[in-house]
CSV table of C-alpha atoms in Angstrom, one decimal:
chain,number,residue,atom,x,y,z
A,10,MET,CA,-140.5,-4.4,69.9
A,11,ASP,CA,-142.9,-1.4,69.7
A,12,GLN,CA,-140.1,0.4,67.9
A,13,ILE,CA,-140.6,-1.9,64.9
A,14,THR,CA,-143.4,-0.9,62.5
A,15,HIS,CA,-145.2,-3.1,60.1
A,16,LYS,CA,-146.7,-2.6,56.7
A,17,PHE,CA,-147.8,-4.4,53.5
A,18,ILE,CA,-146.2,-3.4,50.2
A,19,GLN,CA,-147.3,-4.7,46.8
A,20,VAL,CA,-144.4,-6.3,45.1
A,21,ASN,CA,-144.7,-8.1,41.8
A,22,GLY,CA,-148.4,-8.6,42.2
A,23,LEU,CA,-148.1,-9.9,45.9
A,24,ASN,CA,-148.6,-8.1,49.2
A,25,LEU,CA,-145.4,-8.6,51.2
A,26,HIS,CA,-145.2,-8.0,54.9
A,27,VAL,CA,-142.4,-5.7,55.8
A,28,ALA,CA,-141.1,-4.9,59.3
A,29,GLU,CA,-139.1,-1.6,59.7
A,30,ALA,CA,-137.1,0.3,62.3
A,31,GLY,CA,-135.1,3.5,62.1
A,32,SER,CA,-135.4,6.7,60.0
A,33,GLU,CA,-136.3,6.6,56.4
A,34,THR,CA,-133.5,9.0,55.7
A,35,SER,CA,-130.8,6.7,57.1
A,36,PRO,CA,-128.7,4.3,55.0
A,37,PRO,CA,-130.9,1.2,54.3
A,38,VAL,CA,-130.1,-2.3,55.5
A,39,ILE,CA,-132.4,-5.1,54.3
A,40,PHE,CA,-132.5,-8.3,56.2
A,41,LEU,CA,-133.2,-11.6,54.4
A,42,HIS,CA,-134.3,-14.6,56.5
A,43,GLY,CA,-133.7,-18.3,56.2
A,44,PHE,CA,-135.8,-21.3,57.0
A,45,PRO,CA,-137.8,-21.8,59.2
A,46,GLU,CA,-137.5,-18.2,59.9
A,47,ILE,CA,-139.3,-15.0,59.0
A,48,TRP,CA,-138.7,-11.3,59.7
A,49,TYR,CA,-138.9,-12.0,63.5
A,50,SER,CA,-135.5,-13.8,63.4
A,51,TRP,CA,-133.9,-10.4,62.9
A,52,ARG,CA,-135.6,-8.6,65.8
A,53,HIS,CA,-132.4,-8.2,67.8
A,54,GLN,CA,-130.4,-6.9,64.8
A,55,MET,CA,-133.1,-4.5,63.6
A,56,LEU,CA,-133.2,-2.5,66.8
A,57,ALA,CA,-129.4,-2.4,67.1
A,58,VAL,CA,-129.0,-1.3,63.5
A,59,ALA,CA,-131.7,1.4,63.9
A,60,THR,CA,-130.1,2.7,67.1
A,61,ALA,CA,-126.7,2.9,65.2
A,62,GLY,CA,-128.2,5.2,62.6
A,63,PHE,CA,-129.4,2.9,59.9
A,64,ARG,CA,-132.8,2.0,58.4
A,65,ALA,CA,-133.7,-1.7,59.1
A,66,ILE,CA,-136.0,-3.4,56.6
A,67,ALA,CA,-137.0,-7.0,57.1
A,68,PRO,CA,-139.5,-8.6,54.8
A,69,ASP,CA,-141.2,-11.9,54.9
A,70,PHE,CA,-140.4,-13.6,51.6
A,71,ARG,CA,-143.4,-14.5,49.4
A,72,GLY,CA,-145.2,-17.5,50.9
A,73,TYR,CA,-143.6,-16.9,54.3
A,74,GLY,CA,-145.1,-15.4,57.4
A,75,LEU,CA,-147.8,-12.8,56.6
A,76,SER,CA,-146.7,-12.2,53.0
A,77,ASP,CA,-148.9,-13.5,50.2
A,78,ALA,CA,-148.1,-16.9,48.7
A,79,PRO,CA,-147.6,-16.9,44.9
A,80,PRO,CA,-150.6,-18.2,42.9
A,81,GLU,CA,-148.7,-21.3,41.8
A,82,PRO,CA,-146.5,-22.3,44.8
A,83,GLU,CA,-145.2,-25.4,43.0
A,84,LYS,CA,-143.4,-23.0,40.6
A,85,ALA,CA,-141.7,-20.9,43.3
A,86,CYS,CA,-138.0,-20.4,42.9
A,87,LEU,CA,-135.2,-18.5,44.6
A,88,THR,CA,-134.8,-16.1,41.7
A,89,ASP,CA,-138.3,-14.9,42.4
A,90,LEU,CA,-137.1,-13.8,45.8
A,91,VAL,CA,-134.2,-11.9,44.3
A,92,HIS,CA,-136.5,-9.9,42.0
A,93,ASP,CA,-138.9,-9.3,44.9
A,94,THR,CA,-136.0,-7.9,46.9
A,95,ALA,CA,-135.1,-5.4,44.1
A,96,SER,CA,-138.7,-4.5,43.6
A,97,LEU,CA,-139.3,-4.0,47.3
A,98,LEU,CA,-136.4,-1.4,47.5
A,99,ASP,CA,-137.9,0.4,44.5
A,100,SER,CA,-141.3,0.4,46.1
A,101,LEU,CA,-139.8,2.0,49.2
A,102,ALA,CA,-138.3,4.7,46.9
A,103,ILE,CA,-134.8,3.8,48.0
A,104,SER,CA,-132.4,5.3,45.5
A,105,SER,CA,-129.2,4.7,47.4
A,106,LYS,CA,-127.3,1.4,47.6
A,107,ALA,CA,-128.5,-0.9,50.3
A,108,PHE,CA,-126.6,-3.2,52.7
A,109,VAL,CA,-127.9,-6.8,52.6
A,110,VAL,CA,-127.8,-8.9,55.8
A,111,ALA,CA,-128.8,-12.5,55.2
A,112,LYS,CA,-128.8,-15.9,56.8
A,113,ASP,CA,-128.9,-19.5,55.5
A,114,PHE,CA,-130.6,-19.6,52.1
A,115,GLY,CA,-131.2,-15.9,52.4
A,116,GLY,CA,-127.5,-15.7,51.7
A,117,TRP,CA,-128.2,-17.2,48.3
A,118,ILE,CA,-130.7,-14.5,47.7
A,119,ALA,CA,-128.2,-11.9,48.8
A,120,TYR,CA,-125.4,-13.1,46.5
A,121,GLY,CA,-127.9,-13.5,43.6
A,122,PHE,CA,-129.1,-10.0,44.3
A,123,ALA,CA,-125.5,-8.7,44.1
A,124,LEU,CA,-124.9,-10.5,40.8
A,125,LEU,CA,-128.2,-9.4,39.1
A,126,TYR,CA,-128.5,-6.0,40.7
A,127,PRO,CA,-124.9,-4.8,41.6
A,128,GLU,CA,-125.9,-1.2,41.3
A,129,LYS,CA,-128.2,-1.6,44.4
A,130,VAL,CA,-125.8,-3.3,46.7
A,131,ALA,CA,-123.5,-1.4,49.2
A,132,GLY,CA,-122.2,-4.5,51.0
A,133,ILE,CA,-123.2,-8.0,52.1
A,134,ILE,CA,-123.2,-9.8,55.4
A,135,THR,CA,-124.2,-13.4,55.5
A,136,ALA,CA,-124.4,-15.8,58.4
A,137,ASN,CA,-123.7,-19.5,57.9
A,138,VAL,CA,-123.3,-19.4,54.1
A,139,MET,CA,-120.6,-18.0,51.8
A,140,PHE,CA,-120.6,-17.4,48.1
A,141,MET,CA,-120.1,-20.5,45.9
A,142,PRO,CA,-120.3,-20.0,42.1
A,143,PRO,CA,-123.3,-21.9,40.7
A,144,GLY,CA,-122.4,-25.5,39.7
A,145,ALA,CA,-118.7,-25.0,40.2
A,146,PHE,CA,-118.6,-27.2,43.3
A,147,ALA,CA,-121.6,-29.5,42.7
A,148,ASP,CA,-119.4,-32.6,42.9
A,149,HIS,CA,-117.9,-31.6,46.2
A,150,PHE,CA,-121.1,-31.5,48.2
A,151,VAL,CA,-122.8,-34.9,48.3
A,152,PHE,CA,-125.8,-35.2,50.6
A,153,PRO,CA,-126.8,-38.6,52.1
A,154,GLU,CA,-130.3,-39.8,51.2
A,155,GLY,CA,-131.5,-39.4,54.8
A,156,PHE,CA,-130.1,-35.8,55.1
A,157,TYR,CA,-133.0,-33.4,55.6
A,158,VAL,CA,-132.2,-31.4,52.4
A,159,SER,CA,-132.5,-34.7,50.4
A,160,ARG,CA,-135.7,-35.7,52.1
A,161,TRP,CA,-137.4,-32.3,51.8
A,162,GLN,CA,-137.0,-32.4,48.1
A,163,LYS,CA,-139.6,-35.2,48.1
A,164,PRO,CA,-143.0,-33.5,48.5
A,165,GLU,CA,-145.2,-36.5,49.3
A,166,ARG,CA,-143.0,-37.9,52.0
A,167,THR,CA,-142.2,-34.4,53.5
A,168,GLU,CA,-145.8,-33.2,53.6
A,169,ALA,CA,-146.9,-36.5,55.2
A,170,ASP,CA,-144.1,-36.1,57.8
A,171,PHE,CA,-145.0,-32.5,58.6
A,172,GLY,CA,-148.7,-33.2,58.5
A,173,ARG,CA,-148.6,-35.3,61.6
A,174,PHE,CA,-148.0,-32.1,63.7
A,175,ASP,CA,-149.3,-28.6,64.1
A,176,VAL,CA,-147.3,-25.7,62.6
A,177,LYS,CA,-145.9,-24.6,65.9
A,178,THR,CA,-144.6,-28.1,66.7
A,179,VAL,CA,-142.9,-28.4,63.2
A,180,VAL,CA,-141.1,-25.1,63.7
A,181,ARG,CA,-140.1,-26.1,67.3
A,182,LYS,CA,-138.6,-29.4,66.0
A,183,ILE,CA,-136.7,-27.8,63.2
A,184,TYR,CA,-135.2,-25.2,65.5
A,185,ILE,CA,-134.1,-27.8,68.0
A,186,MET,CA,-132.7,-30.0,65.2
A,187,PHE,CA,-130.8,-27.3,63.5
A,188,CYS,CA,-129.2,-26.2,66.8
A,189,GLY,CA,-127.1,-29.4,66.8
A,190,SER,CA,-123.6,-29.7,65.7
A,191,GLU,CA,-124.2,-33.0,63.7
A,192,MET,CA,-125.8,-33.2,60.3
A,193,PRO,CA,-129.5,-34.1,60.7
A,194,ILE,CA,-129.7,-37.5,58.9
A,195,ALA,CA,-132.7,-39.9,59.3
A,196,GLY,CA,-132.5,-43.6,58.8
A,197,GLU,CA,-134.2,-45.3,55.8
A,198,ASN,CA,-137.4,-46.0,57.7
A,199,GLU,CA,-137.2,-42.9,59.9
A,200,GLU,CA,-138.8,-39.5,59.3
A,201,ILE,CA,-137.0,-36.2,59.7
A,202,MET,CA,-139.5,-34.9,62.3
A,203,ASP,CA,-138.8,-38.0,64.4
A,204,LEU,CA,-135.1,-37.0,64.9
A,205,VAL,CA,-136.4,-34.6,67.6
A,206,LYS,CA,-138.1,-36.3,70.6
A,207,PRO,CA,-141.1,-34.6,72.1
A,208,SER,CA,-139.3,-34.0,75.4
A,209,ALA,CA,-136.3,-32.2,73.7
A,210,PRO,CA,-135.8,-28.8,75.2
A,211,LEU,CA,-135.5,-25.5,73.3
A,212,PRO,CA,-132.1,-23.9,73.3
A,213,SER,CA,-131.5,-21.6,76.2
A,214,TRP,CA,-131.7,-18.4,74.1
A,215,MET,CA,-135.1,-19.2,72.7
A,216,THR,CA,-138.4,-18.9,74.6
A,217,GLU,CA,-141.7,-20.6,74.3
A,218,GLU,CA,-143.1,-17.2,73.4
A,219,ASP,CA,-140.7,-17.0,70.5
A,220,ILE,CA,-141.8,-20.4,69.2
A,221,ALA,CA,-145.4,-19.4,69.6
A,222,ILE,CA,-144.8,-16.2,67.5
A,223,TYR,CA,-143.1,-18.3,64.8
A,224,GLY,CA,-145.9,-20.8,64.8
A,225,THR,CA,-148.6,-18.2,64.6
A,226,LEU,CA,-146.9,-16.4,61.7
A,227,TYR,CA,-146.5,-19.7,59.8
A,228,GLU,CA,-150.1,-20.6,60.1
A,229,LYS,CA,-151.2,-18.4,57.1
A,230,ASN,CA,-149.1,-20.1,54.5
A,231,GLY,CA,-147.7,-23.3,56.0
A,232,PHE,CA,-144.6,-24.6,54.5
A,233,ARG,CA,-145.5,-25.3,50.8
A,234,THR,CA,-143.9,-22.3,49.2
A,235,ALA,CA,-141.0,-22.3,51.6
A,236,LEU,CA,-140.0,-25.9,50.9
A,237,GLN,CA,-140.5,-25.4,47.1
A,238,ALA,CA,-138.5,-22.3,46.7
A,239,THR,CA,-135.7,-23.3,49.1
A,240,TYR,CA,-135.2,-27.0,48.7
A,241,ARG,CA,-137.0,-28.2,45.5
A,242,THR,CA,-135.6,-25.9,42.9
A,243,MET,CA,-132.0,-25.6,44.1
A,244,HIS,CA,-131.3,-23.2,41.3
A,245,MET,CA,-128.8,-20.7,42.3
A,246,PRO,CA,-129.9,-17.1,41.4
A,247,GLY,CA,-127.4,-15.6,38.9
A,248,SER,CA,-126.2,-19.0,37.6
A,249,GLU,CA,-126.6,-17.7,34.1
A,250,ILE,CA,-123.8,-15.2,34.6
A,251,GLN,CA,-120.4,-16.3,33.2
A,252,ASP,CA,-117.4,-15.8,35.5
A,253,PRO,CA,-119.4,-14.4,38.4
A,254,LYS,CA,-117.8,-11.7,40.5
A,255,ILE,CA,-119.1,-9.8,43.5
A,256,GLN,CA,-117.4,-6.5,44.0
A,257,ALA,CA,-119.3,-5.3,47.0
A,258,PRO,CA,-117.5,-5.7,50.4
A,259,THR,CA,-118.6,-8.9,52.1
A,260,LEU,CA,-118.5,-10.3,55.6
A,261,VAL,CA,-119.3,-13.9,56.4
A,262,ILE,CA,-120.1,-15.0,60.0
A,263,LEU,CA,-119.8,-18.7,60.6
A,264,GLY,CA,-120.6,-20.7,63.7
A,265,GLU,CA,-117.9,-23.3,64.4
A,266,LYS,CA,-120.6,-25.7,65.7
A,267,ASP,CA,-123.0,-25.2,62.9
A,268,TYR,CA,-123.9,-28.7,61.5
A,269,LEU,CA,-123.4,-27.3,58.0
A,270,MET,CA,-119.7,-27.2,58.7
A,271,LYS,CA,-119.8,-31.0,58.4
A,272,VAL,CA,-121.4,-31.1,55.0
A,273,PRO,CA,-118.9,-33.1,52.9
A,274,GLY,CA,-116.6,-30.5,51.1
A,275,MET,CA,-117.8,-27.5,53.0
A,276,LYS,CA,-114.9,-27.1,55.4
A,277,GLU,CA,-112.4,-27.7,52.7
A,278,TYR,CA,-113.9,-25.0,50.5
A,279,ILE,CA,-113.9,-22.5,53.5
A,280,GLN,CA,-110.4,-23.3,54.5
A,281,SER,CA,-109.1,-23.0,50.9
A,282,ASP,CA,-110.2,-19.4,50.8
A,283,SER,CA,-111.2,-20.1,47.2
A,284,VAL,CA,-114.1,-17.6,47.7
A,285,LYS,CA,-111.8,-14.7,47.2
A,286,LYS,CA,-111.4,-15.6,43.5
A,287,TYR,CA,-115.1,-14.6,43.2
A,288,VAL,CA,-115.5,-12.1,46.1
A,289,PRO,CA,-112.2,-10.1,46.3
A,290,ASN,CA,-113.3,-7.9,49.2
A,291,HIS,CA,-114.2,-10.8,51.5
A,292,GLU,CA,-113.7,-11.4,55.2
A,293,THR,CA,-114.7,-14.4,57.3
A,294,VAL,CA,-115.3,-14.4,61.1
A,295,PHE,CA,-115.8,-17.6,63.1
A,296,VAL,CA,-117.9,-17.7,66.3
A,297,PRO,CA,-116.4,-20.6,68.4
A,298,GLU,CA,-119.7,-21.8,70.1
A,299,GLY,CA,-121.9,-20.6,67.3
A,300,CYS,CA,-124.7,-22.9,66.0
A,301,HIS,CA,-127.0,-22.4,62.9
A,302,PHE,CA,-128.9,-19.5,64.5
A,303,LEU,CA,-126.1,-17.1,65.3
A,304,GLN,CA,-128.1,-13.9,65.3
A,305,GLU,CA,-130.5,-15.3,67.9
A,306,GLN,CA,-127.9,-17.3,69.9
A,307,PHE,CA,-125.4,-14.5,70.2
A,308,PRO,CA,-127.3,-11.3,69.3
A,309,ASP,CA,-124.9,-8.8,71.0
A,310,HIS,CA,-121.8,-10.3,69.3
A,311,VAL,CA,-123.4,-10.5,65.9
A,312,ASN,CA,-124.8,-6.9,66.3
A,313,GLU,CA,-121.3,-5.7,67.0
A,314,LEU,CA,-119.9,-7.4,63.9
A,315,ILE,CA,-122.7,-6.0,61.7
A,316,ILE,CA,-122.6,-2.5,63.0
A,317,ALA,CA,-118.8,-2.3,62.6
A,318,PHE,CA,-119.1,-3.5,59.0
A,319,LEU,CA,-121.8,-1.0,58.3
A,320,ASN,CA,-119.8,1.9,59.7
A,321,ARG,CA,-116.7,0.9,57.8
A,322,ASN,CA,-118.6,0.9,54.5
A,323,LYS,CA,-121.2,3.5,55.2
A,324,HIS,CA,-119.8,5.7,52.5
A,325,VAL,CA,-120.7,3.1,49.8
A,326,ALA,CA,-124.4,3.6,50.5
A,327,VAL,CA,-124.3,7.3,49.7
A,328,VAL,CA,-125.7,8.1,46.2
């Protein structure tokens, strides 16, 4: 971990925390985290990518980790994170196209970035999410009332639920919950945090030290901006673009045991290969035992997939 450096960069009026590894003259790879993650969730990939001859850049989104929260967290939205990504690359004086590696809702940022700033994107790798044109499949994906996404859209109930525990415990519970293969759905009189019992163990690939680091880094901002931008706006970046197309080469890595595979309509969309209408240069790879945290669960396998993709498309990043 001492090969990873840390700095703060002012982006759109906020100081964003950025972790980096590798030479500044190497092709850039920017890593975009999901929830409840931060830059640290990419620790295995950053070192592997840097060793392979690329420059790894992993920011904490605004309101996450050590980055500043926006002055009005209640107005935070995913499009802010897209513009922050573009401005961050500019602040780092990166003139070449960059590869974007993203997970979970970070994938929405990656695809929005490719739509709004195509001249900056050399290629995209996403874990656990693939491109879906905004609004086109809204009727296909119906969430039950007790599904965590539905519940976390309700500020008062969610903040009361989270507020019963310290930050570290909340992160621990979410990690354990999201590792399951079933959709996390609470009963009418049950809270989301209560889906995970206090005695529930961490997955074998995560340590107590990892959870302590996540907890410590979430203490600065808590979950207010994270929940607002991710779950309470649900506005897909780039939705204003008619007939959206992503021309950059794209790789999607999916865990076959990820609970998201059981979201109504998701498997049908994936199996139909409809995504190629919008992302012509698209490839999907399935990880048989993969859960929602592929890059931490199977870091070596994910690293191999990422580095092979980067090497195949390295020429695209050259100015």
